[in-house]
Short mmCIF file of N, CA and C in Angstrom, two decimals:
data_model
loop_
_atom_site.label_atom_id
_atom_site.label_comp_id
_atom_site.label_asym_id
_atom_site.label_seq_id
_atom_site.Cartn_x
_atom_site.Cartn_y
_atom_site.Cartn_z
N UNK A 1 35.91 -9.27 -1.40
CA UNK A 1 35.39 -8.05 -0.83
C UNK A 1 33.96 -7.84 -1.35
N UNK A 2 32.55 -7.23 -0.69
CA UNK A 2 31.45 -7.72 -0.90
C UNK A 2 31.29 -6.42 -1.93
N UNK A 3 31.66 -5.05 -1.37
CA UNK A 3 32.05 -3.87 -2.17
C UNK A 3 32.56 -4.11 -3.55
N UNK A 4 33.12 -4.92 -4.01
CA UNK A 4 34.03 -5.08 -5.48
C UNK A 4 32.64 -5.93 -5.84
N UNK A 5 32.66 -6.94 -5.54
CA UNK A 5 31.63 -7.87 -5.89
C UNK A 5 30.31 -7.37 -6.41
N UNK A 6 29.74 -6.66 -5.40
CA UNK A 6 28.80 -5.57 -5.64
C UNK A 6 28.92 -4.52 -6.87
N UNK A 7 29.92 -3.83 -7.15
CA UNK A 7 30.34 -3.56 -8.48
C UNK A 7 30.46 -3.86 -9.46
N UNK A 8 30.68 -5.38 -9.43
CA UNK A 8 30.77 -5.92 -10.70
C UNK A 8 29.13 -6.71 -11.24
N UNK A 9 28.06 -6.54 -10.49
CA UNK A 9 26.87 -7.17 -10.31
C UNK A 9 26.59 -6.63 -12.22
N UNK A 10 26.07 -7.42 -12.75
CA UNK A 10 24.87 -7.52 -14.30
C UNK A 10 24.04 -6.94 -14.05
N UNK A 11 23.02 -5.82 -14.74
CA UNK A 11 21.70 -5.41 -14.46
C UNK A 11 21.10 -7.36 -14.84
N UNK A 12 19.93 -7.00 -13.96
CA UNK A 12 18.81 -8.09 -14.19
C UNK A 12 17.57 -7.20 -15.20
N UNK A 13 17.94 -8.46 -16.38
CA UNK A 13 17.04 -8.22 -17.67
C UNK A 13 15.53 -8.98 -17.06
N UNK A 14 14.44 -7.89 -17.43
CA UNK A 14 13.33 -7.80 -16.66
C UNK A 14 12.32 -7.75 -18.26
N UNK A 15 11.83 -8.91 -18.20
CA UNK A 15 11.02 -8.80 -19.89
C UNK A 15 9.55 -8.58 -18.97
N UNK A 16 9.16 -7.38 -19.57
CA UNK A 16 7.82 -6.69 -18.87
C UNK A 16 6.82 -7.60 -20.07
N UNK A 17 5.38 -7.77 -20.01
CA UNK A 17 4.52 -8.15 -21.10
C UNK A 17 3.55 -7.37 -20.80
N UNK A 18 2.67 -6.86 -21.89
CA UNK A 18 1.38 -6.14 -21.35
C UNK A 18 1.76 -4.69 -21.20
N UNK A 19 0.55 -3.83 -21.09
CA UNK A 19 0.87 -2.64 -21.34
C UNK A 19 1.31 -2.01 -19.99
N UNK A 20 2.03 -1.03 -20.00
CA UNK A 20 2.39 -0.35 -18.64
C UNK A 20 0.98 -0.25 -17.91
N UNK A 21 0.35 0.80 -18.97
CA UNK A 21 -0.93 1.35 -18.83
C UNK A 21 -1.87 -0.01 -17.66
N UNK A 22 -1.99 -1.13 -18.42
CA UNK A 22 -2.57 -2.46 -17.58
C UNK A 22 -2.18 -2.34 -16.08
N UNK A 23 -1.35 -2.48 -15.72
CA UNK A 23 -0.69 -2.46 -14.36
C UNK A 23 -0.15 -1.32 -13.19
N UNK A 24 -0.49 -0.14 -14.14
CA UNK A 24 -0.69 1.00 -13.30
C UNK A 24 -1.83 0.57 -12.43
N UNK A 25 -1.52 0.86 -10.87
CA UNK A 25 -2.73 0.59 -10.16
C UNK A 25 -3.05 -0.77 -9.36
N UNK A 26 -2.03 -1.21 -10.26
CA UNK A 26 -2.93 -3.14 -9.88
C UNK A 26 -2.79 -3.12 -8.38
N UNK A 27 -1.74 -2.46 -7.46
CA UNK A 27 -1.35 -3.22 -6.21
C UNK A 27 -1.62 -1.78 -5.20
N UNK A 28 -2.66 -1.42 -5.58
CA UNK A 28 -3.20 -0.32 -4.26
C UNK A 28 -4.06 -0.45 -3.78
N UNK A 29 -3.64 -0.40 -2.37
CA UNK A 29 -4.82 -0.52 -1.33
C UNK A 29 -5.99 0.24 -1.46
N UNK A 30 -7.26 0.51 -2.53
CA UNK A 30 -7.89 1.48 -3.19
C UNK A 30 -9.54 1.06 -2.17
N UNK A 31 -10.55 1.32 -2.18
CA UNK A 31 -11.71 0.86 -1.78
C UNK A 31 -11.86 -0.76 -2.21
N UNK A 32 -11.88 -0.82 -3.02
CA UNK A 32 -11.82 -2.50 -3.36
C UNK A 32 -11.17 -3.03 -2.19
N UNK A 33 -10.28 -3.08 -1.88
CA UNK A 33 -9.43 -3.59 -1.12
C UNK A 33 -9.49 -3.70 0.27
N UNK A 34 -10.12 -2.53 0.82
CA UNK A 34 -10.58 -1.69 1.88
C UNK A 34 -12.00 -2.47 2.10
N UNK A 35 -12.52 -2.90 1.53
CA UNK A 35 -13.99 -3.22 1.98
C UNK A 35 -13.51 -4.68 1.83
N UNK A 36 -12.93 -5.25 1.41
CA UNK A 36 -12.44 -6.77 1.40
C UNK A 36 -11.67 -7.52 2.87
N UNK A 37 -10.51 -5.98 3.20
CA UNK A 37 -9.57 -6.37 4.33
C UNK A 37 -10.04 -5.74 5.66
N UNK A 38 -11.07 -4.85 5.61
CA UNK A 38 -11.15 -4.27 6.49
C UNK A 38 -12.57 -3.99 7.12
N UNK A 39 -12.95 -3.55 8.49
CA UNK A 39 -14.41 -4.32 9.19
C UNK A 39 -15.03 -3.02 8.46
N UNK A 40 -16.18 -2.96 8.86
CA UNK A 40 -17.85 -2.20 8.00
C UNK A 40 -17.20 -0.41 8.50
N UNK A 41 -16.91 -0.91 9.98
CA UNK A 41 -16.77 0.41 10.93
C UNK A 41 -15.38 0.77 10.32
N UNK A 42 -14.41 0.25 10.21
CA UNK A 42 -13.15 0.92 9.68
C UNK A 42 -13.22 1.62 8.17
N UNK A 43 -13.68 0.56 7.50
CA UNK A 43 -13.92 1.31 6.09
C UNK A 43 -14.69 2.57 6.16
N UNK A 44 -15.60 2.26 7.32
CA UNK A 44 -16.81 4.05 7.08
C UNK A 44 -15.68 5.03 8.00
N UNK A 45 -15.05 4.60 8.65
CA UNK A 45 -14.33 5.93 9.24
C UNK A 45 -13.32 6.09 8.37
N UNK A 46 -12.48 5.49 7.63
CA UNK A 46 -11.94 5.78 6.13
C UNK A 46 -11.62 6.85 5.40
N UNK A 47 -13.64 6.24 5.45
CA UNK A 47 -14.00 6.99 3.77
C UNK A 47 -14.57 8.59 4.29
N UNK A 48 -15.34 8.62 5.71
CA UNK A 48 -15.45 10.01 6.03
C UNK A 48 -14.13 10.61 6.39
N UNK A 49 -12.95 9.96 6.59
CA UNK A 49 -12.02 10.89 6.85
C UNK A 49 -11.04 11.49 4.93
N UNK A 50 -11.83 10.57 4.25
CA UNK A 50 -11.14 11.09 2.65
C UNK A 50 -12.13 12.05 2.64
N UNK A 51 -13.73 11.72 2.39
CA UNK A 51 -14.55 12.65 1.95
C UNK A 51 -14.74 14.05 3.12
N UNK A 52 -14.85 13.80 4.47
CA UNK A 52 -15.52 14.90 5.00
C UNK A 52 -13.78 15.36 6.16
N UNK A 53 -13.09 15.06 6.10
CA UNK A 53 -11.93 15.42 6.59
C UNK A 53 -12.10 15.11 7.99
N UNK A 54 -12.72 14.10 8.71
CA UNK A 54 -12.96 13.75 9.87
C UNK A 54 -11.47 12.92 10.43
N UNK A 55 -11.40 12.69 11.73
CA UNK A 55 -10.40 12.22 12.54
C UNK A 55 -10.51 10.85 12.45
N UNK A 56 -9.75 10.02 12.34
CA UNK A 56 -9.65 8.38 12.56
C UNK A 56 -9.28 8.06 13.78
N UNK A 57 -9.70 7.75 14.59
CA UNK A 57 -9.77 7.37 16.26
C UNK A 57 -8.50 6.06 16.15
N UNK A 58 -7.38 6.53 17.38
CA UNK A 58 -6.40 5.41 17.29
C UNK A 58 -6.76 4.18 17.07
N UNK A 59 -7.73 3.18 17.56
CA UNK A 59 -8.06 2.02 17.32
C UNK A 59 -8.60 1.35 15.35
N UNK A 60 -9.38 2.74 15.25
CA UNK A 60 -9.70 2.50 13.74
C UNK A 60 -8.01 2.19 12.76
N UNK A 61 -7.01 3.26 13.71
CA UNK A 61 -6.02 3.23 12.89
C UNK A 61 -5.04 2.12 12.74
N UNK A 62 -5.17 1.37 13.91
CA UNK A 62 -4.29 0.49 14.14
C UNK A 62 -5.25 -0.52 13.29
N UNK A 63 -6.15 -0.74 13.22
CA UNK A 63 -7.15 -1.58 12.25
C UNK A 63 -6.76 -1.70 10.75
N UNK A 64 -6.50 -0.13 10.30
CA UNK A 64 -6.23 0.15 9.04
C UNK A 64 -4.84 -0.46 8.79
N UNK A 65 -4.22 -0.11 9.44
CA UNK A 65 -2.83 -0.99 9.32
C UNK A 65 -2.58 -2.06 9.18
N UNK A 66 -3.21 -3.05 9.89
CA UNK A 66 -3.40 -4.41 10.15
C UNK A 66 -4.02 -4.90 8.66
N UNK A 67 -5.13 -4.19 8.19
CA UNK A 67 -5.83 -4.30 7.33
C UNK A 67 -4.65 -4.56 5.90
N UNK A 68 -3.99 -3.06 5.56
CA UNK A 68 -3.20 -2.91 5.02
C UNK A 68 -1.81 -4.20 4.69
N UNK A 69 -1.14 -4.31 5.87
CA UNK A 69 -0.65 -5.21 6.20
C UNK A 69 -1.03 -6.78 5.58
N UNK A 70 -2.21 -7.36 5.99
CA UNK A 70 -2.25 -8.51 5.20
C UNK A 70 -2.96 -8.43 3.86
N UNK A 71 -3.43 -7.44 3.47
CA UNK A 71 -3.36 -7.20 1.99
C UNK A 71 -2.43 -7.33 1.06
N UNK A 72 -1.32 -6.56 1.74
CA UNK A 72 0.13 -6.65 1.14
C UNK A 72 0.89 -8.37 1.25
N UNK A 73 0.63 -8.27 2.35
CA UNK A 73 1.00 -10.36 2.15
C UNK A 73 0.36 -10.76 1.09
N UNK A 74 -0.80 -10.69 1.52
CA UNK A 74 -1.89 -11.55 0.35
C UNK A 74 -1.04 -11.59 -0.92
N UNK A 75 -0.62 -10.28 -1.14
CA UNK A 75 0.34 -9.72 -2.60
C UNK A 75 1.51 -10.19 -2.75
N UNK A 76 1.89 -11.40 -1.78
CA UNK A 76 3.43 -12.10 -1.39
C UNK A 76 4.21 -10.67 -1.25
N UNK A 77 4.04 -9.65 -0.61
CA UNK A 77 5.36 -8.95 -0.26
C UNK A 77 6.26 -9.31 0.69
N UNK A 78 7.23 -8.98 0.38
CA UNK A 78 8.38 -9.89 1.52
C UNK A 78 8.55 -8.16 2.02
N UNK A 79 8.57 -6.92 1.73
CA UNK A 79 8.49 -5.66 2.60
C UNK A 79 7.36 -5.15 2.65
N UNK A 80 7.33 -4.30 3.66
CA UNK A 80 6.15 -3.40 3.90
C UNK A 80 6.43 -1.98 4.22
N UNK A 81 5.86 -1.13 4.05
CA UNK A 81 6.28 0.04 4.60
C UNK A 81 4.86 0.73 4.52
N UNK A 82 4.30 1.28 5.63
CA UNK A 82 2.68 1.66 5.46
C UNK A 82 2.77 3.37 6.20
N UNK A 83 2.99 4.48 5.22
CA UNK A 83 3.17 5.70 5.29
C UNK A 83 2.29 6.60 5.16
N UNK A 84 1.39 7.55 6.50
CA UNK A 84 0.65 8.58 5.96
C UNK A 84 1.09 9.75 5.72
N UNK A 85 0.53 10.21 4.62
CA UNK A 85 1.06 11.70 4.47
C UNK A 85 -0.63 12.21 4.66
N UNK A 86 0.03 13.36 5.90
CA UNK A 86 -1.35 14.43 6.01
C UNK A 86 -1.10 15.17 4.33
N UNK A 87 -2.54 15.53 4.72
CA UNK A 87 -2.99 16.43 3.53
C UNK A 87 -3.41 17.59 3.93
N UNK A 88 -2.54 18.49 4.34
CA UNK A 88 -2.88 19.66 4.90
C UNK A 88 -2.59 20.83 4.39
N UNK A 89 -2.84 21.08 2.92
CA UNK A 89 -2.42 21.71 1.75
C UNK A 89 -0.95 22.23 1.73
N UNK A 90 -0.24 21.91 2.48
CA UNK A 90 1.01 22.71 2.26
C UNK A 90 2.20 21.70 1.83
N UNK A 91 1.67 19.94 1.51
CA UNK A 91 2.45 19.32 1.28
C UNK A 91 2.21 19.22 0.00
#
């Protein structure tokens, strides 16, 4: 039964090295990343939509995604999940 089996599973011993502190960060899609994966025009509509709260036009967005997307390969992820949260002070 896969249920019993599943129950009886071992935690997997995970020997971390290095400081937490080091690796906070390492795997976000941050500007670095953004100007690496993504065209001149996507990154500037981006960054005016962080700094000046401007609209990202569907095409920029589907860009960003794409962008996103093989970044995260690059990172060997075998999942993806690429989630915006508006920022519309009430979240």
């Amino acid at each position: 039964n896969a249920l019993k089996e599943t129950l009886n599973r071992k935690p997997l011993e995970i020997k971390e090295s290095g400081k937490k502190s080091e690796a906070f960060g390492k795997n976000v899609f941050n500007e670095h990343a953004m100007r690496q994966y993504m065209t001149k025009d996507a990154y500037q509509s981006v960054m005016d939509a962080i700094e000046f709260g401007s609209k990202i036009d569907r095409k920029i967005a589907d860009q960003v995604a794409a962008a996103m997307k093989d970044w995260a390969l690059s990172k060997e992820a075998t999942h993806y999940t690429h989630w915006f949260q508006p920022l519309t002070g009430s979240t």
